[in-house]
PDB file of C-alpha atoms in Angstrom:
ATOM      1  CA  MET A   1     -79.059 -15.083 -71.632  1.00 37.00           C
ATOM      2  CA  SER A   2     -78.711 -18.181 -69.469  1.00 36.00           C
ATOM      3  CA  THR A   3     -75.353 -19.134 -68.002  1.00 39.00           C
ATOM      4  CA  GLY A   4     -76.483 -22.554 -66.733  1.00 42.00           C
ATOM      5  CA  LYS A   5     -75.906 -25.852 -68.486  1.00 46.00           C
ATOM      6  CA  ARG A   6     -78.661 -27.015 -70.793  1.00 44.00           C
ATOM      7  CA  THR A   7     -80.437 -30.066 -69.449  1.00 49.00           C
ATOM      8  CA  GLY A   8     -82.313 -31.133 -72.558  1.00 52.00           C
ATOM      9  CA  GLY A   9     -81.875 -31.527 -76.279  1.00 61.00           C
ATOM     10  CA  ARG A  10     -78.425 -32.189 -77.681  1.00 67.00           C
ATOM     11  CA  SER A  11     -76.677 -31.652 -74.331  1.00 80.00           C
ATOM     12  CA  ALA A  12     -78.769 -34.379 -72.695  1.00 80.00           C
ATOM     13  CA  ALA A  13     -78.119 -36.742 -75.595  1.00 85.00           C
ATOM     14  CA  VAL A  14     -74.363 -36.111 -75.492  1.00 85.00           C
ATOM     15  CA  LEU A  15     -74.315 -36.546 -71.720  1.00 86.00           C
ATOM     16  CA  ALA A  16     -76.146 -39.869 -72.028  1.00 87.00           C
ATOM     17  CA  GLN A  17     -73.712 -41.043 -74.742  1.00 92.00           C
ATOM     18  CA  VAL A  18     -70.701 -40.093 -72.615  1.00 93.00           C
ATOM     19  CA  ARG A  19     -72.090 -41.784 -69.501  1.00 89.00           C
ATOM     20  CA  THR A  20     -72.819 -44.944 -71.441  1.00 91.00           C
ATOM     21  CA  ALA A  21     -69.338 -44.875 -72.983  1.00 93.00           C
ATOM     22  CA  VAL A  22     -67.697 -44.446 -69.568  1.00 91.00           C
ATOM     23  CA  GLU A  23     -69.720 -47.263 -68.029  1.00 87.00           C
ATOM     24  CA  ASP A  24     -68.973 -49.593 -70.943  1.00 91.00           C
ATOM     25  CA  LEU A  25     -65.252 -48.804 -70.957  1.00 91.00           C
ATOM     26  CA  VAL A  26     -64.935 -49.183 -67.180  1.00 87.00           C
ATOM     27  CA  ARG A  27     -66.768 -52.506 -67.391  1.00 85.00           C
ATOM     28  CA  GLU A  28     -64.506 -53.692 -70.224  1.00 90.00           C
ATOM     29  CA  ARG A  29     -61.126 -52.274 -69.181  1.00 89.00           C
ATOM     30  CA  GLY A  30     -61.326 -51.078 -65.581  1.00 82.00           C
ATOM     31  CA  ALA A  31     -61.340 -47.440 -64.481  1.00 81.00           C
ATOM     32  CA  GLU A  32     -57.544 -47.177 -64.463  1.00 83.00           C
ATOM     33  CA  ARG A  33     -57.383 -47.834 -68.221  1.00 90.00           C
ATOM     34  CA  VAL A  34     -60.031 -45.355 -69.303  1.00 91.00           C
ATOM     35  CA  THR A  35     -58.990 -42.080 -70.923  1.00 93.00           C
ATOM     36  CA  ILE A  36     -60.917 -39.096 -72.205  1.00 95.00           C
ATOM     37  CA  PRO A  37     -59.896 -39.765 -75.832  1.00 96.00           C
ATOM     38  CA  LEU A  38     -61.218 -43.349 -75.519  1.00 96.00           C
ATOM     39  CA  ILE A  39     -64.462 -42.095 -74.016  1.00 95.00           C
ATOM     40  CA  ALA A  40     -64.871 -39.465 -76.723  1.00 96.00           C
ATOM     41  CA  GLU A  41     -64.267 -42.012 -79.466  1.00 96.00           C
ATOM     42  CA  ARG A  42     -66.755 -44.476 -77.963  1.00 96.00           C
ATOM     43  CA  ALA A  43     -69.374 -41.753 -77.386  1.00 95.00           C
ATOM     44  CA  GLY A  44     -68.902 -40.243 -80.832  1.00 95.00           C
ATOM     45  CA  VAL A  45     -68.115 -36.783 -79.470  1.00 94.00           C
ATOM     46  CA  ASN A  46     -65.141 -34.481 -79.669  1.00 93.00           C
ATOM     47  CA  PRO A  47     -62.787 -34.738 -76.644  1.00 95.00           C
ATOM     48  CA  THR A  48     -63.063 -30.963 -76.232  1.00 93.00           C
ATOM     49  CA  SER A  49     -66.760 -31.409 -75.388  1.00 90.00           C
ATOM     50  CA  ILE A  50     -65.771 -33.659 -72.503  1.00 93.00           C
ATOM     51  CA  TYR A  51     -63.000 -31.351 -71.291  1.00 93.00           C
ATOM     52  CA  ARG A  52     -65.368 -28.372 -71.506  1.00 92.00           C
ATOM     53  CA  ARG A  53     -67.992 -30.047 -69.324  1.00 89.00           C
ATOM     54  CA  TRP A  54     -65.789 -31.862 -66.793  1.00 88.00           C
ATOM     55  CA  GLY A  55     -62.289 -30.423 -67.102  1.00 89.00           C
ATOM     56  CA  ASP A  56     -60.488 -33.683 -66.392  1.00 87.00           C
ATOM     57  CA  LEU A  57     -60.960 -37.425 -66.055  1.00 86.00           C
ATOM     58  CA  ALA A  58     -61.103 -37.395 -62.243  1.00 80.00           C
ATOM     59  CA  THR A  59     -63.983 -34.923 -62.196  1.00 80.00           C
ATOM     60  CA  MET A  60     -65.831 -36.873 -64.851  1.00 86.00           C
ATOM     61  CA  LEU A  61     -65.431 -40.201 -63.042  1.00 81.00           C
ATOM     62  CA  ASN A  62     -66.650 -38.628 -59.783  1.00 76.00           C
ATOM     63  CA  ASP A  63     -69.691 -37.193 -61.527  1.00 78.00           C
ATOM     64  CA  ILE A  64     -70.580 -40.348 -63.422  1.00 81.00           C
ATOM     65  CA  ALA A  65     -69.976 -42.579 -60.398  1.00 75.00           C
ATOM     66  CA  THR A  66     -72.779 -40.858 -58.537  1.00 70.00           C
ATOM     67  CA  TYR A  67     -75.190 -39.560 -61.150  1.00 68.00           C
ATOM     68  CA  ARG A  68     -77.756 -42.297 -60.557  1.00 66.00           C
ATOM     69  CA  LEU A  69     -77.674 -41.433 -56.864  1.00 71.00           C
ATOM     70  CA  ASP A  70     -78.623 -37.864 -57.672  1.00 71.00           C
ATOM     71  CA  PRO A  71     -78.334 -35.767 -54.500  1.00 69.00           C
ATOM     72  CA  ALA A  72     -81.426 -33.833 -55.604  1.00 73.00           C
ATOM     73  CA  ARG A  73     -83.558 -36.996 -55.564  1.00 81.00           C
ATOM     74  CA  PRO A  74     -86.101 -37.191 -52.759  1.00 90.00           C
ATOM     75  CA  LEU A  75     -84.853 -39.069 -49.726  1.00 93.00           C
ATOM     76  CA  PRO A  76     -87.129 -41.704 -48.206  1.00 93.00           C
ATOM     77  CA  ASP A  77     -89.656 -40.011 -45.923  1.00 94.00           C
ATOM     78  CA  THR A  78     -92.154 -42.494 -44.533  1.00 93.00           C
ATOM     79  CA  GLY A  79     -92.482 -40.774 -41.166  1.00 92.00           C
ATOM     80  CA  GLU A  80     -90.542 -43.596 -39.492  1.00 94.00           C
ATOM     81  CA  LEU A  81     -86.840 -42.839 -39.061  1.00 94.00           C
ATOM     82  CA  ARG A  82     -85.557 -46.428 -39.115  1.00 94.00           C
ATOM     83  CA  ALA A  83     -87.512 -47.264 -42.282  1.00 95.00           C
ATOM     84  CA  ASP A  84     -86.166 -44.129 -43.978  1.00 95.00           C
ATOM     85  CA  LEU A  85     -82.582 -44.950 -43.030  1.00 96.00           C
ATOM     86  CA  VAL A  86     -82.869 -48.581 -44.129  1.00 95.00           C
ATOM     87  CA  ALA A  87     -84.376 -47.529 -47.475  1.00 94.00           C
ATOM     88  CA  TRP A  88     -81.621 -44.931 -47.976  1.00 94.00           C
ATOM     89  CA  ALA A  89     -78.790 -47.312 -47.066  1.00 94.00           C
ATOM     90  CA  GLY A  90     -80.399 -50.085 -49.126  1.00 92.00           C
ATOM     91  CA  GLU A  91     -80.502 -47.805 -52.157  1.00 91.00           C
ATOM     92  CA  ILE A  92     -76.768 -47.134 -51.771  1.00 91.00           C
ATOM     93  CA  VAL A  93     -75.974 -50.833 -51.356  1.00 91.00           C
ATOM     94  CA  GLU A  94     -78.073 -51.716 -54.405  1.00 89.00           C
ATOM     95  CA  HIS A  95     -76.389 -49.008 -56.489  1.00 86.00           C
ATOM     96  CA  TYR A  96     -72.848 -50.118 -55.657  1.00 87.00           C
ATOM     97  CA  ALA A  97     -73.651 -53.833 -55.909  1.00 88.00           C
ATOM     98  CA  LYS A  98     -73.481 -53.253 -59.661  1.00 85.00           C
ATOM     99  CA  PRO A  99     -69.846 -53.866 -60.624  1.00 84.00           C
ATOM    100  CA  VAL A 100     -69.630 -50.909 -62.993  1.00 84.00           C
ATOM    101  CA  ASN A 101     -70.875 -48.498 -60.309  1.00 84.00           C
ATOM    102  CA  ALA A 102     -68.381 -49.933 -57.822  1.00 85.00           C
ATOM    103  CA  ALA A 103     -65.554 -49.552 -60.358  1.00 82.00           C
ATOM    104  CA  LEU A 104     -66.586 -45.966 -61.055  1.00 82.00           C
ATOM    105  CA  LEU A 105     -66.656 -45.218 -57.317  1.00 82.00           C
ATOM    106  CA  ARG A 106     -63.175 -46.677 -56.863  1.00 80.00           C
ATOM    107  CA  GLY A 107     -61.857 -44.754 -59.864  1.00 75.00           C
ATOM    108  CA  GLY A 108     -63.500 -41.519 -58.784  1.00 72.00           C
ATOM    109  CA  ALA A 109     -62.280 -41.828 -55.201  1.00 73.00           C
ATOM    110  CA  ALA A 110     -58.736 -42.698 -56.295  1.00 70.00           C
ATOM    111  CA  SER A 111     -58.581 -39.751 -58.649  1.00 68.00           C
ATOM    112  CA  ALA A 112     -60.110 -37.292 -56.149  1.00 68.00           C
ATOM    113  CA  GLY A 113     -56.757 -37.058 -54.381  1.00 69.00           C
ATOM    114  CA  LYS A 114     -56.917 -34.760 -51.381  1.00 75.00           C
ATOM    115  CA  THR A 115     -60.321 -33.393 -52.314  1.00 74.00           C
ATOM    116  CA  GLU A 116     -63.613 -34.894 -51.246  1.00 76.00           C
ATOM    117  CA  SER A 117     -65.226 -37.049 -53.926  1.00 74.00           C
ATOM    118  CA  ASP A 118     -68.687 -36.189 -55.203  1.00 74.00           C
ATOM    119  CA  CYS A 119     -69.973 -39.428 -53.705  1.00 78.00           C
ATOM    120  CA  LEU A 120     -68.837 -38.503 -50.206  1.00 82.00           C
ATOM    121  CA  ARG A 121     -69.983 -34.888 -50.537  1.00 84.00           C
ATOM    122  CA  ASN A 122     -73.432 -36.036 -51.694  1.00 86.00           C
ATOM    123  CA  ARG A 123     -73.781 -38.666 -48.962  1.00 89.00           C
ATOM    124  CA  ARG A 124     -72.722 -36.065 -46.353  1.00 91.00           C
ATOM    125  CA  ALA A 125     -75.431 -33.691 -47.544  1.00 91.00           C
ATOM    126  CA  GLU A 126     -78.005 -36.483 -47.328  1.00 93.00           C
ATOM    127  CA  ALA A 127     -76.741 -37.482 -43.861  1.00 94.00           C
ATOM    128  CA  VAL A 128     -77.248 -33.911 -42.643  1.00 94.00           C
ATOM    129  CA  VAL A 129     -80.856 -33.988 -43.848  1.00 93.00           C
ATOM    130  CA  LEU A 130     -81.558 -37.400 -42.306  1.00 94.00           C
ATOM    131  CA  ALA A 131     -79.858 -36.526 -38.997  1.00 94.00           C
ATOM    132  CA  SER A 132     -81.901 -33.347 -38.722  1.00 93.00           C
ATOM    133  CA  ARG A 133     -85.199 -35.220 -38.776  1.00 90.00           C
ATOM    134  CA  SER A 134     -87.242 -35.174 -35.608  1.00 82.00           C
ATOM    135  CA  GLY A 135     -86.192 -37.804 -33.123  1.00 82.00           C
ATOM    136  CA  ALA A 136     -82.885 -38.685 -34.792  1.00 89.00           C
ATOM    137  CA  PRO A 137     -80.612 -39.830 -31.913  1.00 91.00           C
ATOM    138  CA  PHE A 138     -77.409 -39.430 -33.932  1.00 92.00           C
ATOM    139  CA  ALA A 139     -75.334 -36.818 -35.708  1.00 93.00           C
ATOM    140  CA  ALA A 140     -74.672 -36.801 -39.428  1.00 94.00           C
ATOM    141  CA  ASP A 141     -71.052 -37.841 -38.744  1.00 94.00           C
ATOM    142  CA  ASP A 142     -72.338 -40.980 -37.020  1.00 95.00           C
ATOM    143  CA  LEU A 143     -74.514 -41.805 -40.007  1.00 95.00           C
ATOM    144  CA  ILE A 144     -71.461 -41.546 -42.271  1.00 95.00           C
ATOM    145  CA  ASP A 145     -69.185 -43.491 -39.894  1.00 95.00           C
ATOM    146  CA  LEU A 146     -71.581 -46.288 -38.941  1.00 96.00           C
ATOM    147  CA  VAL A 147     -73.656 -46.767 -42.097  1.00 96.00           C
ATOM    148  CA  ILE A 148     -71.948 -45.332 -45.171  1.00 94.00           C
ATOM    149  CA  ALA A 149     -68.313 -46.119 -44.323  1.00 94.00           C
ATOM    150  CA  PRO A 150     -68.923 -49.869 -43.866  1.00 95.00           C
ATOM    151  CA  ILE A 151     -70.876 -49.988 -47.140  1.00 93.00           C
ATOM    152  CA  ILE A 152     -68.074 -48.238 -49.010  1.00 90.00           C
ATOM    153  CA  TYR A 153     -65.516 -50.528 -47.353  1.00 92.00           C
ATOM    154  CA  ARG A 154     -67.448 -53.488 -48.756  1.00 91.00           C
ATOM    155  CA  VAL A 155     -67.665 -51.827 -52.199  1.00 88.00           C
ATOM    156  CA  ILE A 156     -63.887 -51.494 -52.281  1.00 86.00           C
ATOM    157  CA  PHE A 157     -62.683 -54.634 -50.502  1.00 89.00           C
ATOM    158  CA  LEU A 158     -65.581 -57.125 -50.319  1.00 88.00           C
ATOM    159  CA  PRO A 159     -67.876 -56.380 -53.283  1.00 86.00           C
ATOM    160  CA  TRP A 160     -69.340 -59.904 -53.356  1.00 86.00           C
ATOM    161  CA  THR A 161     -70.892 -59.267 -49.910  1.00 88.00           C
ATOM    162  CA  LEU A 162     -73.122 -56.475 -51.246  1.00 87.00           C
ATOM    163  CA  THR A 163     -75.646 -59.087 -52.345  1.00 81.00           C
ATOM    164  CA  GLU A 164     -76.847 -59.115 -48.736  1.00 66.00           C
ATOM    165  CA  GLY A 165     -78.776 -55.961 -49.741  1.00 57.00           C
ATOM    166  CA  PRO A 166     -81.549 -55.028 -47.321  1.00 66.00           C
ATOM    167  CA  SER A 167     -80.224 -57.135 -44.439  1.00 89.00           C
ATOM    168  CA  LEU A 168     -76.880 -55.354 -44.735  1.00 91.00           C
ATOM    169  CA  ALA A 169     -78.582 -51.952 -44.648  1.00 94.00           C
ATOM    170  CA  GLU A 170     -80.709 -53.027 -41.676  1.00 95.00           C
ATOM    171  CA  ARG A 171     -77.680 -54.269 -39.757  1.00 94.00           C
ATOM    172  CA  TYR A 172     -75.791 -50.979 -40.159  1.00 95.00           C
ATOM    173  CA  VAL A 173     -78.832 -48.821 -39.399  1.00 95.00           C
ATOM    174  CA  ASP A 174     -79.667 -50.864 -36.294  1.00 95.00           C
ATOM    175  CA  ARG A 175     -76.073 -50.498 -35.082  1.00 94.00           C
ATOM    176  CA  LEU A 176     -76.324 -46.721 -35.583  1.00 95.00           C
ATOM    177  CA  LEU A 177     -79.626 -46.465 -33.743  1.00 93.00           C
ATOM    178  CA  ALA A 178     -78.343 -48.644 -30.892  1.00 92.00           C
ATOM    179  CA  THR A 179     -75.463 -46.249 -30.223  1.00 85.00           C
ATOM    180  CA  GLY A 180     -77.583 -43.136 -29.689  1.00 68.00           C
ATOM    181  CA  ARG A 181     -74.324 -41.453 -28.758  1.00 50.00           C
ATOM    182  CA  ALA A 182     -74.452 -38.067 -30.461  1.00 43.00           C
ATOM    183  CA  ALA A 183     -76.583 -34.988 -30.157  1.00 40.00           C
ATOM    184  CA  PRO A 184     -78.923 -34.700 -33.143  1.00 37.00           C
ATOM    185  CA  ASP A 185     -77.931 -31.089 -33.742  1.00 38.00           C
ATOM    186  CA  ALA A 186     -74.196 -31.787 -34.068  1.00 38.00           C
ATOM    187  CA  GLU A 187     -72.855 -30.435 -37.338  1.00 40.00           C
ATOM    188  CA  LEU A 188     -71.185 -32.691 -39.833  1.00 39.00           C
ATOM    189  CA  GLY A 189     -67.450 -32.218 -39.897  1.00 42.00           C
ATOM    190  CA  SER A 190     -67.311 -30.052 -36.796  1.00 39.00           C
ATOM    191  CA  GLY A 191     -64.443 -30.858 -34.525  1.00 38.00           C
ATOM    192  CA  PRO A 192     -63.577 -30.113 -30.914  1.00 36.00           C
TER     193      PRO A 192
END
């Protein structure tokens, strides 16, 4: 007997309906006006199905805000560190340049409270992988601070500037690489 969640069949169809409903409602009303009963009604599912899978609205928004940036997806790996970083950062910029994804990120981050949002947790895990690559002259913390944080700042406060796309990603990656200030083996989140 399997204890894992089913990934195909009816579960996949329900998940797709719920995600679509959340995206549509956030686009129409804003994340702050979305409720689980509204989502269930729009998706054509029972609210208990949503509560069973996610538990609460905050968890659901966090999950749906990042599902297209699946942390299990392969990271760029061209053999050239700068190109990989620019492609990775560009993918994040492109994702959050879509207003619904930005609204979901804001809603998920606001509802995360004192816990780390899925978006940040996933980007941290990716930063650890990228910082561990041969020749990386930075720590994962630097990748978060100098590349991801400015992108997220723009998502929240200056969303119209995300249209700069690749040049924005290049600018932040080049700034990171120019610092070269941290040991590549420094652990993310480790303090003095």
